[in-house]
Amino acid sequence: MPRYGPADSLKSPRFIGPSTFARLPHVVELEGVDVAITGVPFDTGVSYRVGGRFGPSAVRDASMMLRPYNSNLAVAPFGVLSCIDHGDIVIVPGYIEPSYVAIETAVRSIVTAGVVPLLIGGDHACTLAHLRAMRPHGPVAVIDFDAHTDAWNSYFGQKYNHGTWMRRAVEEGLVDVEHSMEVGLRGSLYGPDDWLVLRSELGLEYLTTEEVLGLGAPATAERVRQRVGTRPTYLTFDIDVVDPAFAPGTGTPEPGGLSAHDVLTIVRGLTGIDFVGFDVVEVIPTYDPAGQTAFLAANLAYEMLSLVALRRR
Ligand code: MN
Ligand code: MN
């Protein structure tokens, strides 16, 4: 059985070799793999800024700085888990539904191999295809970190884009709504019901950015853990939940958000959850002058890996 880990950055410099997530080997086969980090370079579902197709490569470049030991969680994720960079999914630029088929097919092959996918987007529309690929796990509890509900019914008369995937996923029976939660809602809305319909129509729970800041990071993580309980859980992280001061490289920025430290602490606090998949989405390198958004995204992915490692250690 093969076992895969990153190149040792004390033996060869970080900037040596092909750019893969955390200097992991690029491997296509899934035998002997626990977690497959996979790029989803899809940005046809956006309503405003484009460029998320370059998110996976930016996050890979930033991830070369990740070191083997997570001191906050006291775990060495690559010591526990066999991890690979599975490459990018071959999407169809300009065509949402054919891309959904390509993404679902690729992610499903990871899921049926018993491997946890950690997907690097791409715009948030791709999360509908990620959740379709989770069907072998049954409806999953979804934790959605996002400034936006992504539960609107349509944009420009169209059903599929980055502002509607959550509603579509609930309609398709992919979401265990009683155990799901959105975290970090803020910003101007189309009307007073935009957030309320999450509870009244969809059965989802949520915390606004103001509520998260009032509770603090540890209590927020506890609320989320209570909500999902023991259910198989999918975590989706829209980087726009973070304040644009910390994460400017995104498509639909909303001022007045959570800090990088806030979100790292909250994600790190989600210990003990049965995670079956993750994504980090909406990173757009064009608007990321110092690469800080990509660095944060890479570190969030590292915390996610660490959560899986903690449960399996
Ligand atoms: Mn979103
Ligand atoms: Mn958003």
GROMACS .gro file of N, CA, C and O in nm, residues 14-135:
model
  488
   14ARG      N    1   1.154   2.519  -0.051
   14ARG     CA    2   1.010   2.514  -0.075
   14ARG      C    3   0.974   2.544  -0.220
   14ARG      O    4   0.871   2.497  -0.269
   15PHE      N    5   1.055   2.627  -0.284
   15PHE     CA    6   1.018   2.673  -0.419
   15PHE      C    7   1.071   2.579  -0.527
   15PHE      O    8   1.062   2.609  -0.645
   16ILE      N    9   1.125   2.464  -0.487
   16ILE     CA   10   1.175   2.366  -0.582
   16ILE      C   11   1.062   2.271  -0.623
   16ILE      O   12   0.986   2.226  -0.539
   17GLY      N   13   1.056   2.240  -0.749
   17GLY     CA   14   0.964   2.137  -0.795
   17GLY      C   15   0.832   2.191  -0.844
   17GLY      O   16   0.805   2.311  -0.832
   18PRO      N   17   0.747   2.105  -0.902
   18PRO     CA   18   0.617   2.150  -0.953
   18PRO      C   19   0.530   2.199  -0.837
   18PRO      O   20   0.542   2.151  -0.725
   19SER      N   21   0.444   2.296  -0.865
   19SER     CA   22   0.359   2.353  -0.761
   19SER      C   23   0.243   2.260  -0.732
   19SER      O   24   0.154   2.241  -0.814
   20THR      N   25   0.246   2.198  -0.613
   20THR     CA   26   0.135   2.115  -0.566
   20THR      C   27   0.097   2.163  -0.428
   20THR      O   28   0.173   2.237  -0.364
   21PHE      N   29  -0.020   2.119  -0.378
   21PHE     CA   30  -0.062   2.162  -0.245
   21PHE      C   31   0.037   2.108  -0.141
   21PHE      O   32   0.061   1.987  -0.133
   22ALA      N   33   0.094   2.197  -0.062
   22ALA     CA   34   0.183   2.163   0.050
   22ALA      C   35   0.300   2.075   0.008
   22ALA      O   36   0.353   2.000   0.090
   23ARG      N   37   0.341   2.083  -0.119
   23ARG     CA   38   0.451   2.003  -0.173
   23ARG      C   39   0.420   1.852  -0.170
   23ARG      O   40   0.511   1.768  -0.164
   24LEU      N   41   0.293   1.819  -0.173
   24LEU     CA   42   0.253   1.679  -0.182
   24LEU      C   43   0.279   1.628  -0.323
   24LEU      O   44   0.285   1.706  -0.419
   25PRO      N   45   0.294   1.496  -0.341
   25PRO     CA   46   0.307   1.443  -0.476
   25PRO      C   47   0.175   1.455  -0.553
   25PRO      O   48   0.067   1.445  -0.494
   26HIS      N   49   0.186   1.481  -0.682
   26HIS     CA   50   0.068   1.477  -0.769
   26HIS      C   51   0.042   1.332  -0.806
   26HIS      O   52   0.123   1.269  -0.875
   27VAL      N   53  -0.069   1.276  -0.757
   27VAL     CA   54  -0.100   1.135  -0.775
   27VAL      C   55  -0.242   1.123  -0.828
   27VAL      O   56  -0.333   1.190  -0.779
   28VAL      N   57  -0.259   1.038  -0.930
   28VAL     CA   58  -0.391   1.017  -0.989
   28VAL      C   59  -0.463   0.901  -0.921
   28VAL      O   60  -0.584   0.905  -0.899
   29GLU      N   61  -0.387   0.795  -0.887
   29GLU     CA   62  -0.448   0.677  -0.824
   29GLU      C   63  -0.494   0.712  -0.682
   29GLU      O   64  -0.436   0.799  -0.617
   30LEU      N   65  -0.595   0.640  -0.633
   30LEU     CA   66  -0.651   0.671  -0.501
   30LEU      C   67  -0.625   0.563  -0.397
   30LEU      O   68  -0.669   0.574  -0.282
   31GLU      N   69  -0.550   0.458  -0.435
   31GLU     CA   70  -0.518   0.353  -0.339
   31GLU      C   71  -0.420   0.406  -0.234
   31GLU      O   72  -0.323   0.474  -0.267
   32GLY      N   73  -0.447   0.377  -0.108
   32GLY     CA   74  -0.357   0.419  -0.002
   32GLY      C   75  -0.366   0.567   0.030
   32GLY      O   76  -0.275   0.623   0.090
   33VAL      N   77  -0.476   0.632  -0.009
   33VAL     CA   78  -0.492   0.776   0.011
   33VAL      C   79  -0.601   0.801   0.115
   33VAL      O   80  -0.707   0.737   0.111
   34ASP      N   81  -0.577   0.893   0.208
   34ASP     CA   82  -0.680   0.935   0.303
   34ASP      C   83  -0.751   1.063   0.258
   34ASP      O   84  -0.872   1.073   0.267
   35VAL      N   85  -0.673   1.162   0.214
   35VAL     CA   86  -0.730   1.290   0.171
   35VAL      C   87  -0.670   1.328   0.036
   35VAL      O   88  -0.547   1.323   0.018
   36ALA      N   89  -0.757   1.365  -0.058
   36ALA     CA   90  -0.714   1.409  -0.192
   36ALA      C   91  -0.745   1.557  -0.208
   36ALA      O   92  -0.862   1.597  -0.215
   37ILE      N   93  -0.641   1.640  -0.212
   37ILE     CA   94  -0.660   1.782  -0.237
   37ILE      C   95  -0.674   1.800  -0.388
   37ILE      O   96  -0.588   1.755  -0.466
   38THR      N   97  -0.785   1.862  -0.431
   38THR     CA   98  -0.820   1.865  -0.573
   38THR      C   99  -0.863   2.006  -0.612
   38THR      O  100  -0.944   2.068  -0.541
   39GLY      N  101  -0.813   2.056  -0.722
   39GLY     CA  102  -0.850   2.188  -0.771
   39GLY      C  103  -0.978   2.183  -0.854
   39GLY      O  104  -1.000   2.090  -0.932
   40VAL      N  105  -1.061   2.286  -0.836
   40VAL     CA  106  -1.184   2.299  -0.916
   40VAL      C  107  -1.179   2.438  -0.982
   40VAL      O  108  -1.238   2.534  -0.931
   41PRO      N  109  -1.109   2.449  -1.095
   41PRO     CA  110  -1.084   2.583  -1.154
   41PRO      C  111  -1.202   2.632  -1.238
   41PRO      O  112  -1.191   2.657  -1.357
   42PHE      N  113  -1.313   2.651  -1.170
   42PHE     CA  114  -1.441   2.683  -1.235
   42PHE      C  115  -1.490   2.819  -1.186
   42PHE      O  116  -1.506   2.839  -1.065
   43ASP      N  117  -1.515   2.913  -1.277
   43ASP     CA  118  -1.565   3.044  -1.232
   43ASP      C  119  -1.673   3.100  -1.324
   43ASP      O  120  -1.690   3.221  -1.335
   44THR      N  121  -1.751   3.010  -1.383
   44THR     CA  122  -1.856   3.053  -1.474
   44THR      C  123  -1.985   3.087  -1.400
   44THR      O  124  -2.076   3.144  -1.457
   45GLY      N  125  -1.991   3.052  -1.270
   45GLY     CA  126  -2.114   3.073  -1.193
   45GLY      C  127  -2.122   3.204  -1.118
   45GLY      O  128  -2.211   3.223  -1.035
   46VAL      N  129  -2.030   3.297  -1.146
   46VAL     CA  130  -2.026   3.420  -1.066
   46VAL      C  131  -2.122   3.525  -1.120
   46VAL      O  132  -2.158   3.526  -1.238
   47SER      N  133  -2.161   3.618  -1.029
   47SER     CA  134  -2.250   3.726  -1.067
   47SER      C  135  -2.175   3.858  -1.084
   47SER      O  136  -2.229   3.955  -1.134
   48TYR      N  137  -2.049   3.864  -1.041
   48TYR     CA  138  -1.976   3.991  -1.042
   48TYR      C  139  -1.834   3.968  -1.094
   48TYR      O  140  -1.814   3.947  -1.215
   49ARG      N  141  -1.733   3.963  -1.008
   49ARG     CA  142  -1.596   3.950  -1.056
   49ARG      C  143  -1.563   3.806  -1.098
   49ARG      O  144  -1.595   3.713  -1.025
   50VAL      N  145  -1.489   3.792  -1.208
   50VAL     CA  146  -1.444   3.659  -1.250
   50VAL      C  147  -1.296   3.641  -1.214
   50VAL      O  148  -1.229   3.733  -1.172
   51GLY      N  149  -1.248   3.517  -1.230
   51GLY     CA  150  -1.107   3.489  -1.209
   51GLY      C  151  -1.079   3.380  -1.107
   51GLY      O  152  -0.963   3.346  -1.083
   52GLY      N  153  -1.183   3.322  -1.050
   52GLY     CA  154  -1.165   3.213  -0.954
   52GLY      C  155  -1.105   3.088  -1.016
   52GLY      O  156  -1.056   3.001  -0.944
   53ARG      N  157  -1.104   3.081  -1.148
   53ARG     CA  158  -1.041   2.965  -1.214
   53ARG      C  159  -0.891   2.959  -1.182
   53ARG      O  160  -0.831   2.853  -1.194
   54PHE      N  161  -0.834   3.072  -1.142
   54PHE     CA  162  -0.693   3.074  -1.105
   54PHE      C  163  -0.672   3.057  -0.954
   54PHE      O  164  -0.559   3.062  -0.906
   55GLY      N  165  -0.783   3.036  -0.881
   55GLY     CA  166  -0.774   3.015  -0.736
   55GLY      C  167  -0.690   2.893  -0.697
   55GLY      O  168  -0.602   2.903  -0.611
   56PRO      N  169  -0.716   2.776  -0.759
   56PRO     CA  170  -0.639   2.657  -0.716
   56PRO      C  171  -0.488   2.676  -0.729
   56PRO      O  172  -0.413   2.638  -0.637
   57SER      N  173  -0.442   2.735  -0.838
   57SER     CA  174  -0.296   2.749  -0.852
   57SER      C  175  -0.241   2.850  -0.752
   57SER      O  176  -0.130   2.831  -0.698
   58ALA      N  177  -0.316   2.956  -0.721
   58ALA     CA  178  -0.270   3.053  -0.621
   58ALA      C  179  -0.263   2.990  -0.482
   58ALA      O  180  -0.168   3.016  -0.406
   59VAL      N  181  -0.362   2.909  -0.449
   59VAL     CA  182  -0.362   2.844  -0.317
   59VAL      C  183  -0.248   2.742  -0.309
   59VAL      O  184  -0.181   2.730  -0.206
   60ARG      N  185  -0.224   2.670  -0.418
   60ARG     CA  186  -0.109   2.578  -0.418
   60ARG      C  187   0.021   2.653  -0.393
   60ARG      O  188   0.104   2.611  -0.313
   61ASP      N  189   0.041   2.765  -0.464
   61ASP     CA  190   0.165   2.843  -0.446
   61ASP      C  191   0.179   2.887  -0.300
   61ASP      O  192   0.287   2.878  -0.242
   62ALA      N  193   0.070   2.937  -0.242
   62ALA     CA  194   0.077   2.985  -0.103
   62ALA      C  195   0.101   2.870  -0.005
   62ALA      O  196   0.162   2.888   0.100
   63SER      N  197   0.051   2.750  -0.039
   63SER     CA  198   0.057   2.637   0.054
   63SER      C  199   0.197   2.580   0.070
   63SER      O  200   0.221   2.497   0.158
   64MET      N  201   0.291   2.623  -0.014
   64MET     CA  202   0.427   2.570   0.001
   64MET      C  203   0.491   2.614   0.133
   64MET      O  204   0.590   2.559   0.177
   65MET      N  205   0.430   2.713   0.200
   65MET     CA  206   0.483   2.759   0.329
   65MET      C  207   0.432   2.677   0.447
   65MET      O  208   0.476   2.697   0.561
   66LEU      N  209   0.339   2.586   0.425
   66LEU     CA  210   0.283   2.508   0.536
   66LEU      C  211   0.389   2.413   0.592
   66LEU      O  212   0.455   2.341   0.517
   67ARG      N  213   0.401   2.410   0.724
   67ARG     CA  214   0.497   2.323   0.791
   67ARG      C  215   0.424   2.201   0.847
   67ARG      O  216   0.303   2.202   0.861
   68PRO      N  217   0.500   2.096   0.883
   68PRO     CA  218   0.432   1.968   0.914
   68PRO      C  219   0.351   1.965   1.044
   68PRO      O  220   0.263   1.881   1.057
   69TYR      N  221   0.381   2.055   1.139
   69TYR     CA  222   0.317   2.041   1.271
   69TYR      C  223   0.219   2.153   1.301
   69TYR      O  224   0.256   2.271   1.294
   70ASN      N  225   0.096   2.116   1.337
   70ASN     CA  226  -0.007   2.213   1.376
   70ASN      C  227  -0.001   2.229   1.528
   70ASN      O  228  -0.050   2.144   1.602
   71SER      N  229   0.060   2.339   1.573
   71SER     CA  230   0.083   2.354   1.717
   71SER      C  231  -0.047   2.380   1.792
   71SER      O  232  -0.061   2.341   1.908
   72ASN      N  233  -0.145   2.444   1.727
   72ASN     CA  234  -0.271   2.474   1.796
   72ASN      C  235  -0.351   2.349   1.827
   72ASN      O  236  -0.419   2.341   1.929
   73LEU      N  237  -0.345   2.252   1.737
   73LEU     CA  238  -0.421   2.128   1.758
   73LEU      C  239  -0.330   2.013   1.803
   73LEU      O  240  -0.380   1.902   1.826
   74ALA      N  241  -0.201   2.040   1.814
   74ALA     CA  242  -0.104   1.938   1.858
   74ALA      C  243  -0.116   1.812   1.774
   74ALA      O  244  -0.131   1.701   1.826
   75VAL      N  245  -0.108   1.830   1.643
   75VAL     CA  246  -0.115   1.715   1.552
   75VAL      C  247  -0.028   1.745   1.429
   75VAL      O  248  -0.015   1.861   1.388
   76ALA      N  249   0.032   1.640   1.376
   76ALA     CA  250   0.108   1.650   1.251
   76ALA      C  251   0.023   1.584   1.142
   76ALA      O  252   0.027   1.462   1.126
   77PRO      N  253  -0.057   1.663   1.070
   77PRO     CA  254  -0.157   1.601   0.981
   77PRO      C  255  -0.097   1.505   0.879
   77PRO      O  256  -0.154   1.399   0.853
   78PHE      N  257   0.020   1.540   0.825
   78PHE     CA  258   0.078   1.454   0.722
   78PHE      C  259   0.147   1.332   0.784
   78PHE      O  260   0.181   1.237   0.714
   79GLY      N  261   0.167   1.335   0.916
   79GLY     CA  262   0.217   1.217   0.984
   79GLY      C  263   0.107   1.114   1.006
   79GLY      O  264   0.134   0.994   1.014
   80VAL      N  265  -0.017   1.163   1.017
   80VAL     CA  266  -0.131   1.074   1.042
   80VAL      C  267  -0.193   1.029   0.910
   80VAL      O  268  -0.231   0.913   0.894
   81LEU      N  269  -0.205   1.124   0.817
   81LEU     CA  270  -0.281   1.100   0.694
   81LEU      C  271  -0.190   1.084   0.573
   81LEU      O  272  -0.090   1.155   0.560
   82SER      N  273  -0.227   0.994   0.483
   82SER     CA  274  -0.165   0.986   0.351
   82SER      C  275  -0.241   1.082   0.259
   82SER      O  276  -0.361   1.067   0.237
   83CYS      N  277  -0.171   1.185   0.210
   83CYS     CA  278  -0.237   1.292   0.134
   83CYS      C  279  -0.172   1.309  -0.002
   83CYS      O  280  -0.051   1.293  -0.016
   84ILE      N  281  -0.255   1.344  -0.100
   84ILE     CA  282  -0.204   1.369  -0.234
   84ILE      C  283  -0.261   1.500  -0.288
   84ILE      O  284  -0.364   1.548  -0.242
   85ASP      N  285  -0.193   1.556  -0.387
   85ASP     CA  286  -0.254   1.657  -0.473
   85ASP      C  287  -0.305   1.583  -0.595
   85ASP      O  288  -0.228   1.526  -0.673
   86HIS      N  289  -0.437   1.579  -0.606
   86HIS     CA  290  -0.503   1.498  -0.708
   86HIS      C  291  -0.515   1.573  -0.842
   86HIS      O  292  -0.576   1.523  -0.936
   87GLY      N  293  -0.457   1.692  -0.849
   87GLY     CA  294  -0.465   1.771  -0.972
   87GLY      C  295  -0.596   1.847  -0.981
   87GLY      O  296  -0.665   1.865  -0.882
   88ASP      N  297  -0.627   1.894  -1.101
   88ASP     CA  298  -0.748   1.976  -1.123
   88ASP      C  299  -0.855   1.897  -1.197
   88ASP      O  300  -0.824   1.813  -1.284
   89ILE      N  301  -0.979   1.929  -1.167
   89ILE     CA  302  -1.092   1.871  -1.241
   89ILE      C  303  -1.107   1.945  -1.374
   89ILE      O  304  -1.096   2.068  -1.380
   90VAL      N  305  -1.131   1.870  -1.481
   90VAL     CA  306  -1.141   1.928  -1.616
   90VAL      C  307  -1.282   1.982  -1.637
   90VAL      O  308  -1.374   1.910  -1.676
   91ILE      N  309  -1.300   2.109  -1.605
   91ILE     CA  310  -1.431   2.174  -1.620
   91ILE      C  311  -1.446   2.228  -1.763
   91ILE      O  312  -1.353   2.218  -1.844
   92VAL      N  313  -1.564   2.282  -1.794
   92VAL     CA  314  -1.592   2.335  -1.928
   92VAL      C  315  -1.614   2.486  -1.915
   92VAL      O  316  -1.722   2.530  -1.875
   93PRO      N  317  -1.513   2.567  -1.947
   93PRO     CA  318  -1.529   2.712  -1.927
   93PRO      C  319  -1.650   2.766  -2.002
   93PRO      O  320  -1.670   2.735  -2.120
   94GLY      N  321  -1.732   2.844  -1.932
   94GLY     CA  322  -1.847   2.905  -1.997
   94GLY      C  323  -1.975   2.824  -1.988
   94GLY      O  324  -2.081   2.874  -2.028
   95TYR      N  325  -1.967   2.702  -1.938
   95TYR     CA  326  -2.084   2.614  -1.936
   95TYR      C  327  -2.102   2.554  -1.797
   95TYR      O  328  -2.022   2.469  -1.755
   96ILE      N  329  -2.205   2.599  -1.727
   96ILE     CA  330  -2.221   2.559  -1.587
   96ILE      C  331  -2.262   2.412  -1.575
   96ILE      O  332  -2.198   2.334  -1.503
   97GLU      N  333  -2.369   2.372  -1.647
   97GLU     CA  334  -2.421   2.238  -1.622
   97GLU      C  335  -2.328   2.126  -1.669
   97GLU      O  336  -2.310   2.027  -1.596
   98PRO      N  337  -2.263   2.138  -1.786
   98PRO     CA  338  -2.162   2.036  -1.820
   98PRO      C  339  -2.046   2.033  -1.719
   98PRO      O  340  -1.991   1.926  -1.690
   99SER      N  341  -2.012   2.148  -1.665
   99SER     CA  342  -1.907   2.151  -1.562
   99SER      C  343  -1.953   2.079  -1.437
   99SER      O  344  -1.876   2.007  -1.372
  100TYR      N  345  -2.082   2.098  -1.400
  100TYR     CA  346  -2.136   2.027  -1.284
  100TYR      C  347  -2.121   1.876  -1.302
  100TYR      O  348  -2.087   1.804  -1.209
  101VAL      N  349  -2.148   1.827  -1.422
  101VAL     CA  350  -2.137   1.682  -1.449
  101VAL      C  351  -1.992   1.639  -1.432
  101VAL      O  352  -1.962   1.537  -1.367
  102ALA      N  353  -1.900   1.717  -1.488
  102ALA     CA  354  -1.757   1.682  -1.478
  102ALA      C  355  -1.710   1.683  -1.332
  102ALA      O  356  -1.637   1.594  -1.288
  103ILE      N  357  -1.755   1.784  -1.256
  103ILE     CA  358  -1.712   1.795  -1.116
  103ILE      C  359  -1.771   1.681  -1.034
  103ILE      O  360  -1.702   1.616  -0.956
  104GLU      N  361  -1.902   1.656  -1.053
  104GLU     CA  362  -1.966   1.549  -0.975
  104GLU      C  363  -1.900   1.414  -1.003
  104GLU      O  364  -1.872   1.338  -0.910
  105THR      N  365  -1.872   1.388  -1.130
  105THR     CA  366  -1.810   1.260  -1.167
  105THR      C  367  -1.673   1.245  -1.101
  105THR      O  368  -1.641   1.141  -1.044
  106ALA      N  369  -1.594   1.350  -1.109
  106ALA     CA  370  -1.457   1.344  -1.053
  106ALA      C  371  -1.460   1.330  -0.901
  106ALA      O  372  -1.385   1.250  -0.843
  107VAL      N  373  -1.546   1.408  -0.835
  107VAL     CA  374  -1.550   1.403  -0.689
  107VAL      C  375  -1.612   1.272  -0.642
  107VAL      O  376  -1.569   1.213  -0.542
  108ARG      N  377  -1.711   1.222  -0.717
  108ARG     CA  378  -1.773   1.094  -0.679
  108ARG      C  379  -1.671   0.981  -0.678
  108ARG      O  380  -1.673   0.894  -0.592
  109SER      N  381  -1.577   0.984  -0.775
  109SER     CA  382  -1.476   0.877  -0.779
  109SER      C  383  -1.386   0.883  -0.655
  109SER      O  384  -1.340   0.780  -0.606
  110ILE      N  385  -1.364   1.002  -0.603
  110ILE     CA  386  -1.286   1.017  -0.479
  110ILE      C  387  -1.365   0.960  -0.361
  110ILE      O  388  -1.315   0.883  -0.280
  111VAL      N  389  -1.494   0.998  -0.356
  111VAL     CA  390  -1.580   0.956  -0.244
  111VAL      C  391  -1.597   0.804  -0.241
  111VAL      O  392  -1.586   0.741  -0.135
  112THR      N  393  -1.620   0.744  -0.358
  112THR     CA  394  -1.645   0.599  -0.361
  112THR      C  395  -1.516   0.520  -0.334
  112THR      O  396  -1.523   0.403  -0.298
  113ALA      N  397  -1.401   0.585  -0.348
  113ALA     CA  398  -1.274   0.520  -0.311
  113ALA      C  399  -1.250   0.527  -0.160
  113ALA      O  400  -1.147   0.480  -0.112
  114GLY      N  401  -1.343   0.589  -0.087
  114GLY     CA  402  -1.327   0.601   0.058
  114GLY      C  403  -1.230   0.710   0.098
  114GLY      O  404  -1.176   0.710   0.209
  115VAL      N  405  -1.207   0.805   0.007
  115VAL     CA  406  -1.110   0.913   0.030
  115VAL      C  407  -1.188   1.042   0.058
  115VAL      O  408  -1.294   1.065   0.000
  116VAL      N  409  -1.135   1.125   0.148
  116VAL     CA  410  -1.198   1.254   0.178
  116VAL      C  411  -1.149   1.357   0.076
  116VAL      O  412  -1.028   1.381   0.067
  117PRO      N  413  -1.240   1.419  -0.001
  117PRO     CA  414  -1.197   1.525  -0.093
  117PRO      C  415  -1.185   1.659  -0.021
  117PRO      O  416  -1.271   1.696   0.058
  118LEU      N  417  -1.074   1.730  -0.047
  118LEU     CA  418  -1.058   1.867  -0.001
  118LEU      C  419  -1.042   1.950  -0.128
  118LEU      O  420  -0.938   1.944  -0.195
  119LEU      N  421  -1.149   2.023  -0.164
  119LEU     CA  422  -1.159   2.084  -0.297
  119LEU      C  423  -1.126   2.232  -0.289
  119LEU      O  424  -1.176   2.303  -0.201
  120ILE      N  425  -1.041   2.278  -0.380
  120ILE     CA  426  -1.001   2.418  -0.384
  120ILE      C  427  -1.063   2.482  -0.507
  120ILE      O  428  -1.028   2.446  -0.621
  121GLY      N  429  -1.159   2.577  -0.482
  121GLY     CA  430  -1.226   2.643  -0.595
  121GLY      C  431  -1.145   2.760  -0.646
  121GLY      O  432  -1.038   2.790  -0.597
  122GLY      N  433  -1.202   2.817  -0.746
  122GLY     CA  434  -1.335   2.804  -0.801
  122GLY      C  435  -1.439   2.889  -0.728
  122GLY      O  436  -1.421   2.932  -0.617
  123ASP      N  437  -1.547   2.919  -0.803
  123ASP     CA  438  -1.654   2.996  -0.741
  123ASP      C  439  -1.749   2.902  -0.667
  123ASP      O  440  -1.745   2.780  -0.683
  124HIS      N  441  -1.838   2.962  -0.586
  124HIS     CA  442  -1.918   2.881  -0.495
  124HIS      C  443  -2.025   2.798  -0.566
  124HIS      O  444  -2.081   2.706  -0.505
  125ALA      N  445  -2.054   2.828  -0.692
  125ALA     CA  446  -2.151   2.746  -0.765
  125ALA      C  447  -2.108   2.600  -0.767
  125ALA      O  448  -2.191   2.509  -0.773
  126CYS      N  449  -1.977   2.574  -0.762
  126CYS     CA  450  -1.929   2.436  -0.772
  126CYS      C  451  -1.969   2.352  -0.652
  126CYS      O  452  -1.971   2.228  -0.661
  127THR      N  453  -2.006   2.416  -0.541
  127THR     CA  454  -2.041   2.337  -0.422
  127THR      C  455  -2.167   2.252  -0.445
  127THR      O  456  -2.181   2.145  -0.384
  128LEU      N  457  -2.257   2.295  -0.533
  128LEU     CA  458  -2.372   2.208  -0.565
  128LEU      C  459  -2.325   2.075  -0.623
  128LEU      O  460  -2.374   1.969  -0.584
  129ALA      N  461  -2.228   2.081  -0.713
  129ALA     CA  462  -2.175   1.956  -0.772
  129ALA      C  463  -2.098   1.875  -0.667
  129ALA      O  464  -2.106   1.752  -0.666
  130HIS      N  465  -2.028   1.944  -0.577
  130HIS     CA  466  -1.958   1.872  -0.470
  130HIS      C  467  -2.059   1.795  -0.384
  130HIS      O  468  -2.036   1.680  -0.349
  131LEU      N  469  -2.171   1.860  -0.352
  131LEU     CA  470  -2.271   1.794  -0.266
  131LEU      C  471  -2.343   1.682  -0.340
  131LEU      O  472  -2.377   1.580  -0.280
  132ARG      N  473  -2.365   1.698  -0.471
  132ARG     CA  474  -2.422   1.587  -0.548
  132ARG      C  475  -2.330   1.465  -0.541
  132ARG      O  476  -2.377   1.351  -0.534
  133ALA      N  477  -2.200   1.490  -0.541
  133ALA     CA  478  -2.103   1.380  -0.535
  133ALA      C  479  -2.102   1.312  -0.398
  133ALA      O  480  -2.053   1.199  -0.385
  134MET      N  481  -2.158   1.377  -0.298
  134MET     CA  482  -2.161   1.322  -0.161
  134MET      C  483  -2.277   1.226  -0.141
  134MET      O  484  -2.295   1.174  -0.030
  135ARG      N  485  -2.360   1.203  -0.243
  135ARG     CA  486  -2.481   1.120  -0.225
  135ARG      C  487  -2.454   0.986  -0.160
  135ARG      O  488  -2.539   0.938  -0.083
   0.00000   0.00000   0.00000
